[in-house]
């Protein structure tokens, strides 16, 4: 399941050093990183570093949207390692010059498209000259990988767009803070999130339409992209990058890999909404690195035998670099394969840098290996460049913009998440081994980003292995002996799993008894909450759904975020979000929530107004590694529980299959304070964190088929390595319920968008399942299911 913090993307190798002389430094960085990685969703695998993440502290409306607890603190520690690499790369680049607009000579136009100082004004000459101008810019773009075009929107338009987007950012922050929406519904992920955000933009506002008309139709931008991809190019991203003073330099990276014999995948257009000065963190591009030779060098971080620079560091040192010190309304268009990075905003005047941007995808490409920063309806519409240009042509003639208006109305009528925490990924599941290797970037010459993500994961794995050595006292989690009239141990289901739980009074008493254990220990086991037959049927259905979802992603029909949530150590793990469209899923809910003590246990703490927060299935295949210990949500002084999650085993979980490890009674402030303290004692002894892990009793989720573990999201826990001798995948069908007193809990939810937006209460769901059990259907579930279909 997803955890407390926003995802940290796979950046470049965090501690890659330039020579063997740096081995001591590297080892220190590895140890530091390994000691600071307890929260599971930190290292999810987005492939594009300039995208992806969430807001913290922008200047006009300084607000922290994401949780400021455990996850934030540890994430900040992780970022320090990345920042060091960025600072090292900054020292390498000594030859950077401003990106200049080429002199394009086409009849009827002048430099940089002929707009001169009358930016955005009156077209670029005749249709023939505009086309020729586009071809001329495209020639530079194909050769260099980046081209600057000046005055693509007017200064007045830039000012109006900037004001609109910062107001939208503030509004979005407030809605997230108040729990009305999740961050994923307004923001994409970005590397080094502190003082950076990537705000996805809805259509329908007049000023946004005007900016599109000026940039795509009146300036050479549209014809430049069309000259390479044609009018069938697909709008892939539509967003605004904002980097505030204090934002750090990113590591150099490409956005998509470079494959032998393959052409460009995406072209992205960054439009400056203010003058971008050198101290405001302009984008750095390395021209002519959008080729296989440069990518091969970039992937090679090994120092030479003589202790010289690695091919990667040598490339960064010797390749000419250009800086996006753009004037207001000007743009840089670049090939997604080009090496580049965002730099640190050290603005002396405390100015935030905003880049309004869109990208277009080759019509020959399905999923490009880059989770898109775009509102979901807009991404799903697959709007072509030609259709958008035609619509903008009508708009320019005063005839409206029917396509944009239609898309805008869809966005207003539905809260649309760009579910960045769902961009994750399946590798090697057992029922369908022909889908081996990752859906994101599967090929023999997979991108440097994937390789370096794997290297990054190896550091996390080392920390997990160390924690495994610390825990020597783990015992199986046992179901408590609950004695209530009319029931027996673990809810009285005995071996007749899924059977009734006694009368209403005894069921309620049983729920209270389990809830007492849950509140004290932070975790409780309840046996036989679904029958073995139901467990088998659910598992078969979900693995088939996984295979189908993999295929749809692989064929480019959907993005991974539409089917999968992110999980730490993604190799051989996935988190499959579940639609309410199958009777077997409804049956499993009826058995677990209504017939077993699970529903009354959660209700005994949160009441019937508890909100369904997650609905998914965790699958860990043989070869999946042990995670680091972590909580899912922080622990705040004087605050109660936030979420309760119910893991239901769809097969017997043996010790070698990677059962969940829980540390009971660590769902409190005292334990969390110790867990956050990774500093060794002055005498060289264990840090409070390591001492806690070593001394705290641990329990293992070696559950029998159909049994469950319910746990408090604040409890320290982790998934362990699946080393199954019989090559068996471990599947946990799960759901979580959120306290009705909590807004956004600090944990991006693993749930289908329609289901999450519906805010289904436990009471309403139990009533619906009661009807289902009487053979009267399930109107609520059926309605939600019809939306998912």
PDB file of C-alpha atoms in Angstrom, residues 568-731:
ATOM      1  CA  UNK A 568       8.607   0.939  -2.296  1.00  0.00           C
ATOM      2  CA  UNK A 569      11.046  -1.517  -3.904  1.00  0.00           C
ATOM      3  CA  UNK A 570       8.854  -1.960  -6.945  1.00  0.00           C
ATOM      4  CA  UNK A 571      10.749  -4.870  -8.481  1.00  0.00           C
ATOM      5  CA  UNK A 572       8.495  -7.932  -8.198  1.00  0.00           C
ATOM      6  CA  UNK A 573       5.913  -5.914  -6.254  1.00  0.00           C
ATOM      7  CA  UNK A 574       2.782  -4.087  -7.308  1.00  0.00           C
ATOM      8  CA  UNK A 575      -0.235  -2.430  -5.723  1.00  0.00           C
ATOM      9  CA  UNK A 576      -3.271  -3.042  -7.939  1.00  0.00           C
ATOM     10  CA  UNK A 577      -6.228  -0.733  -7.321  1.00  0.00           C
ATOM     11  CA  UNK A 578      -9.545  -2.608  -7.526  1.00  0.00           C
ATOM     12  CA  UNK A 579     -12.748  -1.580  -9.325  1.00  0.00           C
ATOM     13  CA  UNK A 580     -16.163  -2.478  -7.889  1.00  0.00           C
ATOM     14  CA  UNK A 581     -17.345  -4.356 -10.965  1.00  0.00           C
ATOM     15  CA  UNK A 582     -17.177  -8.025  -9.932  1.00  0.00           C
ATOM     16  CA  UNK A 583     -19.613  -9.973  -7.754  1.00  0.00           C
ATOM     17  CA  UNK A 584     -16.699 -11.895  -6.234  1.00  0.00           C
ATOM     18  CA  UNK A 585     -15.288  -8.633  -4.869  1.00  0.00           C
ATOM     19  CA  UNK A 586     -18.701  -7.710  -3.460  1.00  0.00           C
ATOM     20  CA  UNK A 587     -18.919 -11.168  -1.873  1.00  0.00           C
ATOM     21  CA  UNK A 588     -15.480 -10.735  -0.293  1.00  0.00           C
ATOM     22  CA  UNK A 589     -16.568  -7.393   1.140  1.00  0.00           C
ATOM     23  CA  UNK A 590     -19.785  -8.878   2.480  1.00  0.00           C
ATOM     24  CA  UNK A 591     -17.943 -11.726   4.214  1.00  0.00           C
ATOM     25  CA  UNK A 592     -15.155  -9.558   5.655  1.00  0.00           C
ATOM     26  CA  UNK A 593     -17.074  -6.421   6.630  1.00  0.00           C
ATOM     27  CA  UNK A 594     -20.518  -7.696   7.495  1.00  0.00           C
ATOM     28  CA  UNK A 595     -20.234 -11.376   8.427  1.00  0.00           C
ATOM     29  CA  UNK A 596     -16.865 -11.261  10.195  1.00  0.00           C
ATOM     30  CA  UNK A 597     -15.933  -8.935  13.091  1.00  0.00           C
ATOM     31  CA  UNK A 598     -13.863  -6.610  10.837  1.00  0.00           C
ATOM     32  CA  UNK A 599     -16.611  -4.057  10.163  1.00  0.00           C
ATOM     33  CA  UNK A 600     -17.802  -3.823  13.759  1.00  0.00           C
ATOM     34  CA  UNK A 601     -14.179  -3.596  14.982  1.00  0.00           C
ATOM     35  CA  UNK A 602     -13.445  -0.533  12.846  1.00  0.00           C
ATOM     36  CA  UNK A 603     -16.857   0.930  13.635  1.00  0.00           C
ATOM     37  CA  UNK A 604     -16.194   0.529  17.364  1.00  0.00           C
ATOM     38  CA  UNK A 605     -13.348   3.070  17.034  1.00  0.00           C
ATOM     39  CA  UNK A 606     -14.289   5.369  14.142  1.00  0.00           C
ATOM     40  CA  UNK A 607     -18.050   4.893  14.056  1.00  0.00           C
ATOM     41  CA  UNK A 608     -20.133   4.265  10.937  1.00  0.00           C
ATOM     42  CA  UNK A 609     -19.040   7.585   9.391  1.00  0.00           C
ATOM     43  CA  UNK A 610     -15.535   6.226   8.748  1.00  0.00           C
ATOM     44  CA  UNK A 611     -14.595   6.809   5.091  1.00  0.00           C
ATOM     45  CA  UNK A 612     -13.290   4.153   2.710  1.00  0.00           C
ATOM     46  CA  UNK A 613      -9.798   5.460   1.939  1.00  0.00           C
ATOM     47  CA  UNK A 614      -8.070   2.603   0.093  1.00  0.00           C
ATOM     48  CA  UNK A 615      -9.192  -0.439  -1.861  1.00  0.00           C
ATOM     49  CA  UNK A 616      -6.442  -2.422  -3.498  1.00  0.00           C
ATOM     50  CA  UNK A 617      -4.321  -5.580  -3.590  1.00  0.00           C
ATOM     51  CA  UNK A 618      -0.639  -5.834  -2.697  1.00  0.00           C
ATOM     52  CA  UNK A 619       1.196  -8.504  -4.662  1.00  0.00           C
ATOM     53  CA  UNK A 620       4.792  -9.436  -3.845  1.00  0.00           C
ATOM     54  CA  UNK A 621       6.364 -11.993  -6.122  1.00  0.00           C
ATOM     55  CA  UNK A 622       9.379 -14.226  -5.455  1.00  0.00           C
ATOM     56  CA  UNK A 623      12.463 -12.021  -5.586  1.00  0.00           C
ATOM     57  CA  UNK A 624      10.805  -8.987  -3.982  1.00  0.00           C
ATOM     58  CA  UNK A 625      13.095  -7.462  -1.367  1.00  0.00           C
ATOM     59  CA  UNK A 626      12.549  -6.500   2.230  1.00  0.00           C
ATOM     60  CA  UNK A 627      11.320  -2.946   2.737  1.00  0.00           C
ATOM     61  CA  UNK A 628      12.581  -0.581   5.436  1.00  0.00           C
ATOM     62  CA  UNK A 629      10.524  -0.220   8.593  1.00  0.00           C
ATOM     63  CA  UNK A 630       8.161   2.734   8.375  1.00  0.00           C
ATOM     64  CA  UNK A 631       4.823   4.130   9.515  1.00  0.00           C
ATOM     65  CA  UNK A 632       2.128   4.967   6.940  1.00  0.00           C
ATOM     66  CA  UNK A 633       1.102   8.206   8.632  1.00  0.00           C
ATOM     67  CA  UNK A 634       2.800  10.378  11.268  1.00  0.00           C
ATOM     68  CA  UNK A 635       1.962  10.498  14.937  1.00  0.00           C
ATOM     69  CA  UNK A 636       0.911  13.879  16.324  1.00  0.00           C
ATOM     70  CA  UNK A 637       0.774  14.796  19.994  1.00  0.00           C
ATOM     71  CA  UNK A 638      -2.746  14.455  21.365  1.00  0.00           C
ATOM     72  CA  UNK A 639      -4.199  13.182  18.096  1.00  0.00           C
ATOM     73  CA  UNK A 640      -5.957   9.855  17.682  1.00  0.00           C
ATOM     74  CA  UNK A 641      -5.748   7.222  14.936  1.00  0.00           C
ATOM     75  CA  UNK A 642      -6.007   8.331  11.321  1.00  0.00           C
ATOM     76  CA  UNK A 643      -6.472   5.117   9.317  1.00  0.00           C
ATOM     77  CA  UNK A 644      -7.088   1.448   9.994  1.00  0.00           C
ATOM     78  CA  UNK A 645      -5.992  -0.933   7.253  1.00  0.00           C
ATOM     79  CA  UNK A 646      -7.173  -4.527   6.901  1.00  0.00           C
ATOM     80  CA  UNK A 647      -4.799  -6.936   5.087  1.00  0.00           C
ATOM     81  CA  UNK A 648      -6.616 -10.151   4.065  1.00  0.00           C
ATOM     82  CA  UNK A 649      -4.425 -13.057   2.941  1.00  0.00           C
ATOM     83  CA  UNK A 650      -5.564 -14.660  -0.336  1.00  0.00           C
ATOM     84  CA  UNK A 651      -3.349 -17.708   0.356  1.00  0.00           C
ATOM     85  CA  UNK A 652      -1.544 -19.076   3.383  1.00  0.00           C
ATOM     86  CA  UNK A 653       1.383 -16.742   4.057  1.00  0.00           C
ATOM     87  CA  UNK A 654       4.442 -18.731   5.103  1.00  0.00           C
ATOM     88  CA  UNK A 655       7.630 -17.294   6.594  1.00  0.00           C
ATOM     89  CA  UNK A 656       9.527 -17.478   3.285  1.00  0.00           C
ATOM     90  CA  UNK A 657       6.826 -15.562   1.361  1.00  0.00           C
ATOM     91  CA  UNK A 658       7.588 -12.170   2.893  1.00  0.00           C
ATOM     92  CA  UNK A 659       4.969 -11.654   5.619  1.00  0.00           C
ATOM     93  CA  UNK A 660       4.389  -8.150   6.958  1.00  0.00           C
ATOM     94  CA  UNK A 661       6.375  -7.358  10.111  1.00  0.00           C
ATOM     95  CA  UNK A 662       4.663  -5.137  12.678  1.00  0.00           C
ATOM     96  CA  UNK A 663       6.187  -3.601  15.823  1.00  0.00           C
ATOM     97  CA  UNK A 664       3.267  -3.515  18.288  1.00  0.00           C
ATOM     98  CA  UNK A 665       2.771  -0.475  20.527  1.00  0.00           C
ATOM     99  CA  UNK A 666       4.845   1.848  18.304  1.00  0.00           C
ATOM    100  CA  UNK A 667       1.819   3.900  17.227  1.00  0.00           C
ATOM    101  CA  UNK A 668       2.617   6.628  19.737  1.00  0.00           C
ATOM    102  CA  UNK A 669       4.633   9.854  19.928  1.00  0.00           C
ATOM    103  CA  UNK A 670       7.390   8.386  22.097  1.00  0.00           C
ATOM    104  CA  UNK A 671       8.148   5.577  19.609  1.00  0.00           C
ATOM    105  CA  UNK A 672       7.989   7.954  16.633  1.00  0.00           C
ATOM    106  CA  UNK A 673      10.394  10.399  18.294  1.00  0.00           C
ATOM    107  CA  UNK A 674      12.887   7.577  18.843  1.00  0.00           C
ATOM    108  CA  UNK A 675      12.351   6.338  15.290  1.00  0.00           C
ATOM    109  CA  UNK A 676      13.171   9.778  13.862  1.00  0.00           C
ATOM    110  CA  UNK A 677      16.485   9.929  15.760  1.00  0.00           C
ATOM    111  CA  UNK A 678      19.163   8.209  13.648  1.00  0.00           C
ATOM    112  CA  UNK A 679      22.165   9.763  15.400  1.00  0.00           C
ATOM    113  CA  UNK A 680      24.459   7.264  17.118  1.00  0.00           C
ATOM    114  CA  UNK A 681      25.276   7.952  20.770  1.00  0.00           C
ATOM    115  CA  UNK A 682      28.514   9.749  21.670  1.00  0.00           C
ATOM    116  CA  UNK A 683      30.077   6.480  22.754  1.00  0.00           C
ATOM    117  CA  UNK A 684      29.388   4.938  19.365  1.00  0.00           C
ATOM    118  CA  UNK A 685      26.378   2.963  20.512  1.00  0.00           C
ATOM    119  CA  UNK A 686      23.111   2.408  18.667  1.00  0.00           C
ATOM    120  CA  UNK A 687      20.985   5.331  17.621  1.00  0.00           C
ATOM    121  CA  UNK A 688      17.575   5.591  19.324  1.00  0.00           C
ATOM    122  CA  UNK A 689      16.039   4.405  16.043  1.00  0.00           C
ATOM    123  CA  UNK A 690      18.160   1.272  15.792  1.00  0.00           C
ATOM    124  CA  UNK A 691      17.760   0.571  19.499  1.00  0.00           C
ATOM    125  CA  UNK A 692      13.976   0.782  19.107  1.00  0.00           C
ATOM    126  CA  UNK A 693      14.003  -1.699  16.229  1.00  0.00           C
ATOM    127  CA  UNK A 694      16.326  -4.068  18.121  1.00  0.00           C
ATOM    128  CA  UNK A 695      14.411  -4.067  21.405  1.00  0.00           C
ATOM    129  CA  UNK A 696      10.776  -3.671  20.419  1.00  0.00           C
ATOM    130  CA  UNK A 697       8.915  -7.011  20.159  1.00  0.00           C
ATOM    131  CA  UNK A 698       7.861  -7.779  16.582  1.00  0.00           C
ATOM    132  CA  UNK A 699       5.056  -9.895  15.115  1.00  0.00           C
ATOM    133  CA  UNK A 700       4.818 -11.483  11.682  1.00  0.00           C
ATOM    134  CA  UNK A 701       1.773 -11.644   9.408  1.00  0.00           C
ATOM    135  CA  UNK A 702       1.994 -15.376   8.735  1.00  0.00           C
ATOM    136  CA  UNK A 703      -1.733 -15.436   8.093  1.00  0.00           C
ATOM    137  CA  UNK A 704      -3.789 -18.374   6.972  1.00  0.00           C
ATOM    138  CA  UNK A 705      -5.845 -18.058   3.808  1.00  0.00           C
ATOM    139  CA  UNK A 706      -8.846 -15.791   4.457  1.00  0.00           C
ATOM    140  CA  UNK A 707      -7.496 -14.403   7.730  1.00  0.00           C
ATOM    141  CA  UNK A 708      -6.529 -10.783   8.267  1.00  0.00           C
ATOM    142  CA  UNK A 709      -4.423  -8.327  10.188  1.00  0.00           C
ATOM    143  CA  UNK A 710      -5.935  -4.907  10.975  1.00  0.00           C
ATOM    144  CA  UNK A 711      -3.412  -2.237  11.917  1.00  0.00           C
ATOM    145  CA  UNK A 712      -3.131   1.427  12.863  1.00  0.00           C
ATOM    146  CA  UNK A 713      -1.455   3.432  10.072  1.00  0.00           C
ATOM    147  CA  UNK A 714       0.900   4.998  12.651  1.00  0.00           C
ATOM    148  CA  UNK A 715       2.324   1.591  13.615  1.00  0.00           C
ATOM    149  CA  UNK A 716       5.889   0.833  12.501  1.00  0.00           C
ATOM    150  CA  UNK A 717       5.944  -2.037  10.018  1.00  0.00           C
ATOM    151  CA  UNK A 718       7.375  -3.283   6.731  1.00  0.00           C
ATOM    152  CA  UNK A 719       6.907  -5.867   4.002  1.00  0.00           C
ATOM    153  CA  UNK A 720       9.631  -8.510   4.041  1.00  0.00           C
ATOM    154  CA  UNK A 721      11.418 -10.354   1.241  1.00  0.00           C
ATOM    155  CA  UNK A 722       9.572 -13.042  -0.714  1.00  0.00           C
ATOM    156  CA  UNK A 723      12.050 -15.939  -0.860  1.00  0.00           C
ATOM    157  CA  UNK A 724       9.399 -18.556  -1.536  1.00  0.00           C
ATOM    158  CA  UNK A 725      10.926 -21.953  -2.240  1.00  0.00           C
ATOM    159  CA  UNK A 726       7.788 -22.903  -4.155  1.00  0.00           C
ATOM    160  CA  UNK A 727       7.824 -19.741  -6.296  1.00  0.00           C
ATOM    161  CA  UNK A 728       4.532 -18.481  -4.824  1.00  0.00           C
ATOM    162  CA  UNK A 729       3.381 -14.874  -5.079  1.00  0.00           C
ATOM    163  CA  UNK A 730       1.884 -13.353  -1.922  1.00  0.00           C
ATOM    164  CA  UNK A 731      -1.356 -11.422  -2.436  1.00  0.00           C
TER     165      UNK A 731
END
